[in-house]
PDB file of C-alpha atoms and ligand atoms in Angstrom:
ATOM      1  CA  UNK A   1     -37.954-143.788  79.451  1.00 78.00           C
ATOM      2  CA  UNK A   2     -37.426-144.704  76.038  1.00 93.00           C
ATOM      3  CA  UNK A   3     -38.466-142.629  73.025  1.00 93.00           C
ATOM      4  CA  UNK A   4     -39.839-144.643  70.686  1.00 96.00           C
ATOM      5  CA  UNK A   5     -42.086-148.348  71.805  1.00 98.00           C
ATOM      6  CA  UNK A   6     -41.461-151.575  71.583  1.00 98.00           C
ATOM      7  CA  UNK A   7     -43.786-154.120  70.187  1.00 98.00           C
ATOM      8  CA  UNK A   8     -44.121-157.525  70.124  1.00 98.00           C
ATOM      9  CA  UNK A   9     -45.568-159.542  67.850  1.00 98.00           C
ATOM     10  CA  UNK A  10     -46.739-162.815  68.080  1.00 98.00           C
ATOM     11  CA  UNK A  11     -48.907-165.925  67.520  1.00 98.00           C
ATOM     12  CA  UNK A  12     -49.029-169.491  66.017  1.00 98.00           C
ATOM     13  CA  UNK A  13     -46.726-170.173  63.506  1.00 97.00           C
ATOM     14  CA  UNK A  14     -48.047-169.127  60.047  1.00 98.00           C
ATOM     15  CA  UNK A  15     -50.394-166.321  61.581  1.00 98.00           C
ATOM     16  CA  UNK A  16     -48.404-164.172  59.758  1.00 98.00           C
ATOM     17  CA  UNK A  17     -45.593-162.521  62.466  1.00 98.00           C
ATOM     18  CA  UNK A  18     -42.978-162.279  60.140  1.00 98.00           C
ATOM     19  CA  UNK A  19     -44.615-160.640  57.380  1.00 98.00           C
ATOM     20  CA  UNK A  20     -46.667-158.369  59.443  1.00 98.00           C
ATOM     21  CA  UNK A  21     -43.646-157.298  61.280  1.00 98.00           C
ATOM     22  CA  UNK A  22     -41.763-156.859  58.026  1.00 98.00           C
ATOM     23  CA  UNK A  23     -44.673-154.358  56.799  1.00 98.00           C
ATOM     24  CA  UNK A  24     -44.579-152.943  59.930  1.00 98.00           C
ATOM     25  CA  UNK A  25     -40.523-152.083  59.679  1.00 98.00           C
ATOM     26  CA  UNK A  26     -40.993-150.436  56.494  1.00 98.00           C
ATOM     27  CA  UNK A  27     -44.035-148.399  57.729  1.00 98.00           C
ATOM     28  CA  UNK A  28     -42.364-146.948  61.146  1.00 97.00           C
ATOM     29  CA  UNK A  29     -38.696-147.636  60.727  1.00 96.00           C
ATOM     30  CA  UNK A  30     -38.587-149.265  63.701  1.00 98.00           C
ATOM     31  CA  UNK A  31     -36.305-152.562  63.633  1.00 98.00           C
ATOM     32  CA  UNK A  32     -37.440-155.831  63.081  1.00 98.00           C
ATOM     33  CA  UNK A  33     -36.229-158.794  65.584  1.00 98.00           C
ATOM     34  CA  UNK A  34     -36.942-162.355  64.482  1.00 98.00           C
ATOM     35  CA  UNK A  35     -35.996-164.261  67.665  1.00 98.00           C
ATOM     36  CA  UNK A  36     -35.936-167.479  65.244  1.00 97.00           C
ATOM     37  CA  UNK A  37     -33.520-166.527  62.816  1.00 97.00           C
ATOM     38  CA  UNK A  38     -31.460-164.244  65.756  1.00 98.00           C
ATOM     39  CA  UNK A  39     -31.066-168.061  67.751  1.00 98.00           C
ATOM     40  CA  UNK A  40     -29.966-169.676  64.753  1.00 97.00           C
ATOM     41  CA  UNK A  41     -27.512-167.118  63.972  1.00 97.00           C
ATOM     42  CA  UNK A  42     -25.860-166.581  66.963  1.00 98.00           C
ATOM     43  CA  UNK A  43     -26.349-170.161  68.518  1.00 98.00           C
ATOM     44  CA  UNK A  44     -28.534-168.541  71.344  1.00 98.00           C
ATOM     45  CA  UNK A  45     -29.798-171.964  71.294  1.00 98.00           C
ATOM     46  CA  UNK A  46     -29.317-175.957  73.486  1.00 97.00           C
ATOM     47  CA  UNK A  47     -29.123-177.851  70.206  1.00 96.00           C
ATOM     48  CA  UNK A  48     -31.436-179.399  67.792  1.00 95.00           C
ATOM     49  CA  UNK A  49     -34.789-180.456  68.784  1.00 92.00           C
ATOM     50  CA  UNK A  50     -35.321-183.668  66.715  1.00 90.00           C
ATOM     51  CA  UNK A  51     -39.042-184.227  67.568  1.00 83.00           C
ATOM     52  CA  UNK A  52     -40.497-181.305  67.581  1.00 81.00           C
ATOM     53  CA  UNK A  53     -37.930-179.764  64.911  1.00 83.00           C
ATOM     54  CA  UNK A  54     -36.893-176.608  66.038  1.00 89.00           C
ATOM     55  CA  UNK A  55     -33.902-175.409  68.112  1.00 94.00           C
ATOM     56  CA  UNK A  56     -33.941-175.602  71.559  1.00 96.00           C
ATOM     57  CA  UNK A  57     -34.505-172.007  72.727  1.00 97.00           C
ATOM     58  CA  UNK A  58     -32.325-171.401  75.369  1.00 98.00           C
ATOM     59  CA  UNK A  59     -33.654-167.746  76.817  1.00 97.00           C
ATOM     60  CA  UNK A  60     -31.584-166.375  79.219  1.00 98.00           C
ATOM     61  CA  UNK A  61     -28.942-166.148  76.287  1.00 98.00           C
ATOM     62  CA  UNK A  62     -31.768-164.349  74.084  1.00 98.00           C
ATOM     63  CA  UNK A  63     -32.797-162.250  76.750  1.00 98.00           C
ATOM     64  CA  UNK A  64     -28.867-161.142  77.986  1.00 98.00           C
ATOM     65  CA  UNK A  65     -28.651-160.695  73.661  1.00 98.00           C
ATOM     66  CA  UNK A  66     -31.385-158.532  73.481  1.00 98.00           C
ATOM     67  CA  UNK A  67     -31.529-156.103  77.399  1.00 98.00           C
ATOM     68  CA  UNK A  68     -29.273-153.179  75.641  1.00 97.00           C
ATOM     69  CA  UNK A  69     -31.062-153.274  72.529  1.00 98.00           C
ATOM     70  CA  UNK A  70     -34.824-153.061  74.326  1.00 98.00           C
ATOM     71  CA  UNK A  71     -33.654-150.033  76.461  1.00 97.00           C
ATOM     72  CA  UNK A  72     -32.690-148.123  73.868  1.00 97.00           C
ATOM     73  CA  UNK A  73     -36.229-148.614  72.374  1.00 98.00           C
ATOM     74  CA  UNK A  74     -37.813-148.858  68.774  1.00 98.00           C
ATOM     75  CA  UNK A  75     -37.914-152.783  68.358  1.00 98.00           C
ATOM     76  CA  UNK A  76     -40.443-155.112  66.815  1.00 98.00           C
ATOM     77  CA  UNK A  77     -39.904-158.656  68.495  1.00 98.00           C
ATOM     78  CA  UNK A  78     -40.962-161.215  66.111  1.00 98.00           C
ATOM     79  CA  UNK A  79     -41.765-164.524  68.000  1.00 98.00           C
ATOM     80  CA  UNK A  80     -44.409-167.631  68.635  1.00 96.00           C
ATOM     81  CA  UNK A  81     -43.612-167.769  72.690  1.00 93.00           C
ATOM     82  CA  UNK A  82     -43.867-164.861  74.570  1.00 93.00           C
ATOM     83  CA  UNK A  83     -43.921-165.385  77.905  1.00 95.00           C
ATOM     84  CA  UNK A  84     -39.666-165.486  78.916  1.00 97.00           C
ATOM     85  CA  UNK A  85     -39.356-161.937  77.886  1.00 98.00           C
ATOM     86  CA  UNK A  86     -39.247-159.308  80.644  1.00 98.00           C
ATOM     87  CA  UNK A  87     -42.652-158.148  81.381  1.00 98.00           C
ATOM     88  CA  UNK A  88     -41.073-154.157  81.132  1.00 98.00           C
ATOM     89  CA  UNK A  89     -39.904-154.643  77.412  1.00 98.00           C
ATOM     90  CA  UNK A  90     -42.936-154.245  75.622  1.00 98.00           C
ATOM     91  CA  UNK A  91     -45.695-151.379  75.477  1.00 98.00           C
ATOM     92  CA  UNK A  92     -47.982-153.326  73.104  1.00 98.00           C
ATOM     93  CA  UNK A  93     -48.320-157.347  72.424  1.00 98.00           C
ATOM     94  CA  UNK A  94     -49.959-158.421  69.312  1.00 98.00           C
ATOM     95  CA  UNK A  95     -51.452-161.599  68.765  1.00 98.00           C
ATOM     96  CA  UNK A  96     -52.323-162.562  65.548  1.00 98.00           C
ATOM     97  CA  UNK A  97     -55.232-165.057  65.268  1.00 98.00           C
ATOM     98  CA  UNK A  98     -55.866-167.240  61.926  1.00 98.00           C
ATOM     99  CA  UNK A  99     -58.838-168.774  60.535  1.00 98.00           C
ATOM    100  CA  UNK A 100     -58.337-172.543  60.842  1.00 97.00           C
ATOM    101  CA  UNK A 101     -58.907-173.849  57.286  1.00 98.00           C
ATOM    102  CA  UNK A 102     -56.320-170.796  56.087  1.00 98.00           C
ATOM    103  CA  UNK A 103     -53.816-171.731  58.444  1.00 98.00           C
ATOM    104  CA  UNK A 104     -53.731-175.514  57.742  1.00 98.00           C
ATOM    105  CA  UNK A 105     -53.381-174.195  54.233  1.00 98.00           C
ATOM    106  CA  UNK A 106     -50.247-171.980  54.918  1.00 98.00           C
ATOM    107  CA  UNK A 107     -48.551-174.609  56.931  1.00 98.00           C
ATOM    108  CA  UNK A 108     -48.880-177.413  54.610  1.00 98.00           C
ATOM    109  CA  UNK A 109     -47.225-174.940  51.754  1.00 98.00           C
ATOM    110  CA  UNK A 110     -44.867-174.528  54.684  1.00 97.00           C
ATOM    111  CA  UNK A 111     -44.315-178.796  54.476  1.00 96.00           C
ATOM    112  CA  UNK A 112     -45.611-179.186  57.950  1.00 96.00           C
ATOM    113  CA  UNK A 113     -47.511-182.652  58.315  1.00 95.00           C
ATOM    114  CA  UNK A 114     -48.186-184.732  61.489  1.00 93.00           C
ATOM    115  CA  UNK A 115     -47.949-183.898  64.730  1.00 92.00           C
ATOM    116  CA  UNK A 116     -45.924-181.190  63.647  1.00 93.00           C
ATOM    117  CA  UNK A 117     -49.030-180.015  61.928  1.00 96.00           C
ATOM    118  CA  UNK A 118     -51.565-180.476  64.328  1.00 96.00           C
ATOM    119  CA  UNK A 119     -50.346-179.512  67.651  1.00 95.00           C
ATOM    120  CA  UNK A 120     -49.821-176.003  65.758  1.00 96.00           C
ATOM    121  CA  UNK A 121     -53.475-175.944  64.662  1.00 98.00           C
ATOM    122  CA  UNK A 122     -54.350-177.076  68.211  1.00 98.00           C
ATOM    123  CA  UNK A 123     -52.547-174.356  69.932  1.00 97.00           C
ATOM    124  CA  UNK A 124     -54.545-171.822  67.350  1.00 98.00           C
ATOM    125  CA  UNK A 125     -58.049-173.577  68.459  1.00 97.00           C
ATOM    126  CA  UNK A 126     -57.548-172.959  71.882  1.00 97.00           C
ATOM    127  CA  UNK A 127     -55.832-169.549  71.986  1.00 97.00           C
ATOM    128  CA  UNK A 128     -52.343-170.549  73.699  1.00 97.00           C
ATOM    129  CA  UNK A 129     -50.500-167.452  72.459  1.00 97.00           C
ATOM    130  CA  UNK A 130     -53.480-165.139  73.288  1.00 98.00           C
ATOM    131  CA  UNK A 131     -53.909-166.478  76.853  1.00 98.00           C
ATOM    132  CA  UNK A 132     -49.970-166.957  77.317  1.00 98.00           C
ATOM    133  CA  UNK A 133     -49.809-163.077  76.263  1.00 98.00           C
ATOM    134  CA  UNK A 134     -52.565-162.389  78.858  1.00 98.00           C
ATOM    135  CA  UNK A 135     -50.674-164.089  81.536  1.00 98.00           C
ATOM    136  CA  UNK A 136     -47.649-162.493  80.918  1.00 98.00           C
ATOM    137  CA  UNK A 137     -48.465-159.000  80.196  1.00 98.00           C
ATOM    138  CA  UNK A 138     -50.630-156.226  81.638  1.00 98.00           C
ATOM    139  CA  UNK A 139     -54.367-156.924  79.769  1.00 96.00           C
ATOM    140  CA  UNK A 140     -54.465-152.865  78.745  1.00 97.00           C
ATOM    141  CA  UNK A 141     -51.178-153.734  76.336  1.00 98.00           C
ATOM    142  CA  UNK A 142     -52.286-157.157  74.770  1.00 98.00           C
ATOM    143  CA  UNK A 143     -54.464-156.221  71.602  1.00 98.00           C
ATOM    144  CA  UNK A 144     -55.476-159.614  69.202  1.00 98.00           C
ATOM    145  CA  UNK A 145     -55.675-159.229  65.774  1.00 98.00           C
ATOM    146  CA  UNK A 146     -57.246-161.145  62.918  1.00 98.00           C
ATOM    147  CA  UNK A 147     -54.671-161.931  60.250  1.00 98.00           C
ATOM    148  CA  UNK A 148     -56.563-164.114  57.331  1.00 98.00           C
ATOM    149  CA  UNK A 149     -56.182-162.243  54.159  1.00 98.00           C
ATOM    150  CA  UNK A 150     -53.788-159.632  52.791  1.00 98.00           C
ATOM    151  CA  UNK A 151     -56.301-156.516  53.371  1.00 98.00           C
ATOM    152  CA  UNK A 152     -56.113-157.928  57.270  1.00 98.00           C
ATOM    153  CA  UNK A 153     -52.400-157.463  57.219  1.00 98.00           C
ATOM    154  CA  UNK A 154     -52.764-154.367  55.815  1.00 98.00           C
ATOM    155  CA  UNK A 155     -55.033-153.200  58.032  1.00 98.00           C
ATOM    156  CA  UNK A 156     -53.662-154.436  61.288  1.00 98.00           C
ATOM    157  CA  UNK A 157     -49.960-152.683  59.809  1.00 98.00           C
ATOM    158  CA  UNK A 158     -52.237-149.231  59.728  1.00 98.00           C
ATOM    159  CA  UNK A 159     -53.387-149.451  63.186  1.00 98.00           C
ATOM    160  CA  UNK A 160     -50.445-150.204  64.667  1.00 98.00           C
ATOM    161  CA  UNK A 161     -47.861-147.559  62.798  1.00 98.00           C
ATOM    162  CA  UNK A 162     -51.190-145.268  64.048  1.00 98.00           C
ATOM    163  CA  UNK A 163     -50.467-146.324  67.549  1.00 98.00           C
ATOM    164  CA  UNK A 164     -46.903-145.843  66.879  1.00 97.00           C
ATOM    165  CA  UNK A 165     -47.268-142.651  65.308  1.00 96.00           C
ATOM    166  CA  UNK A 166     -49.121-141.387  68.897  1.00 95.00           C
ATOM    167  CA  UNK A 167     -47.345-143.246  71.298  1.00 94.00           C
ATOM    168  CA  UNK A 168     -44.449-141.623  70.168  1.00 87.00           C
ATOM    169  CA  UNK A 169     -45.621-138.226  70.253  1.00 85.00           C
ATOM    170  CA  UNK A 170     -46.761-138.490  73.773  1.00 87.00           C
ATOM    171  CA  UNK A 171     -43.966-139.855  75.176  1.00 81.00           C
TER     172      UNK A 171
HETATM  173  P1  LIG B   1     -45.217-166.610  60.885  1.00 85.39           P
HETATM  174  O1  LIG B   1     -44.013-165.724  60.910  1.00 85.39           O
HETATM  175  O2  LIG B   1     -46.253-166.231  61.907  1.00 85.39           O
HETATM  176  O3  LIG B   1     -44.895-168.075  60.962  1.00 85.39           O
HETATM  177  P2  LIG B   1     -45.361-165.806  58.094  1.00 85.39           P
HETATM  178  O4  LIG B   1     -45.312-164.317  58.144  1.00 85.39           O
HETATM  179  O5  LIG B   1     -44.107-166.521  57.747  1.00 85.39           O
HETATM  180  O6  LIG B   1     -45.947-166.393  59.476  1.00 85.39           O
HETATM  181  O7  LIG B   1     -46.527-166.188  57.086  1.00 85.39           O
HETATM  182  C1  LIG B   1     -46.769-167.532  56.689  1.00 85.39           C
HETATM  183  C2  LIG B   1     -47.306-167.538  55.268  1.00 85.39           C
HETATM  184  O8  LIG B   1     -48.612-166.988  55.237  1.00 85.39           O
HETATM  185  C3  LIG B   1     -46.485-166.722  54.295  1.00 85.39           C
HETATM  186  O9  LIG B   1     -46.496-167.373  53.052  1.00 85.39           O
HETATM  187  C4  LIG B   1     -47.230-165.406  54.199  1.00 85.39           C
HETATM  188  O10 LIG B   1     -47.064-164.792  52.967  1.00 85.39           O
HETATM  189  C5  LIG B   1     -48.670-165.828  54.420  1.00 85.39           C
HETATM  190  N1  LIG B   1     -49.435-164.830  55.177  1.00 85.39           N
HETATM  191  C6  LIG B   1     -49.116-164.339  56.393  1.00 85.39           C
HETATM  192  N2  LIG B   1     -50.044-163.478  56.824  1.00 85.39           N
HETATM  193  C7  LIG B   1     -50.990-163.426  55.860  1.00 85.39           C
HETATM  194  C8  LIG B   1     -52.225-162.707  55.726  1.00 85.39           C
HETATM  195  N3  LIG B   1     -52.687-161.870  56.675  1.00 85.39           N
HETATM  196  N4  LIG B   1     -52.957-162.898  54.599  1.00 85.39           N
HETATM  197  C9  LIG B   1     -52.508-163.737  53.645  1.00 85.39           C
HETATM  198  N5  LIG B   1     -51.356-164.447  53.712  1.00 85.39           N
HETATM  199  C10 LIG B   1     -50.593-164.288  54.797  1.00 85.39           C
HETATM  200 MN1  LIG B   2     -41.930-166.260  61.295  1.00 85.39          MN
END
């Protein structure tokens, strides 16, 4: 049994997972996992994805990376897929949910255009992440959060250091 949770966070891209998870670090001291910038960095990836511009995740790597470090407890997982991870990692998934207008918004400052653009929007419409997290993890665990202005963030980074805060004290 580990001592302190694990979280993940996740959600469309631009919903706000890295900054909320950043927050959420500083509030709990709990560490901060970006999956993206973790691929990149150790090459936990099949290439270059030239269509959809990304790397090609490749997950057993990510998931052999990260087994020691998710024992041991205390982790925020940053990341916009959610269902490869090991079902016993995680005491609470968080799916953050944007307005529509506000997210076009952030991903165009982001330079996102096209298809690029729209199949993100798309997969915020119909609520991929939130039903992906449903399949994947117990219903009790999976909490979705609305993340469209700065007091939201704030807010949702209260209630879950809160959470934290018990959880740890009871286990
Ligand atoms: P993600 O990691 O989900 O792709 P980011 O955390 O990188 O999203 O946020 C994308 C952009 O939107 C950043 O410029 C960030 O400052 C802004 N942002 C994120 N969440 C919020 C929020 N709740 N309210 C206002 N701006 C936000
Ligand atoms: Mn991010």
């Amino acid at each position: 049994m580990r001592s302190k949770p694990n979280i993940l966070v996740t959600g469309t891209p631009g919903t706000g997972k890295t900054t909320t998870s950043a927050a959420l670090a500083e509030a709990t001291s709990l560490r901060h996992i970006n999956i993206g910038d973790l691929v990149k960095d150790k090459k936990l990836h099949d290439g270059w994805d030239d269509q959809l511009e990304c790397y090609i995740v490749n997950e057993d790597l990510v998931c052999d990376e990260l087994e020691e470090i998710m024992e041991g407890g205390g982790n925020i997982v940053d990341h916009h897929g959610c269902d490869f991870f090991p079902e016993r990692w995680f005491d609470r998934v968080v799916v953050l949910q944007t307005e529509n207008s506000i997210l076009y918004d952030r991903l165009t400052k982001r330079g996102y255009s096209g298809a690029k653009l729209t199949n993100n929007i798309e997969c915020e419409i119909f609520q991929v992440l939130l039903e992906e997290a449903k399949d994947s993890y117990k219903e009790e665990i999976v909490v979705a959060m609305k993340s469209d202005s700065v007091d939201d963030m704030n807010s949702n980074v209260a209630t879950i250091t809160e959470w934290v805060r018990t959880w740890s004290s009871t286990n």
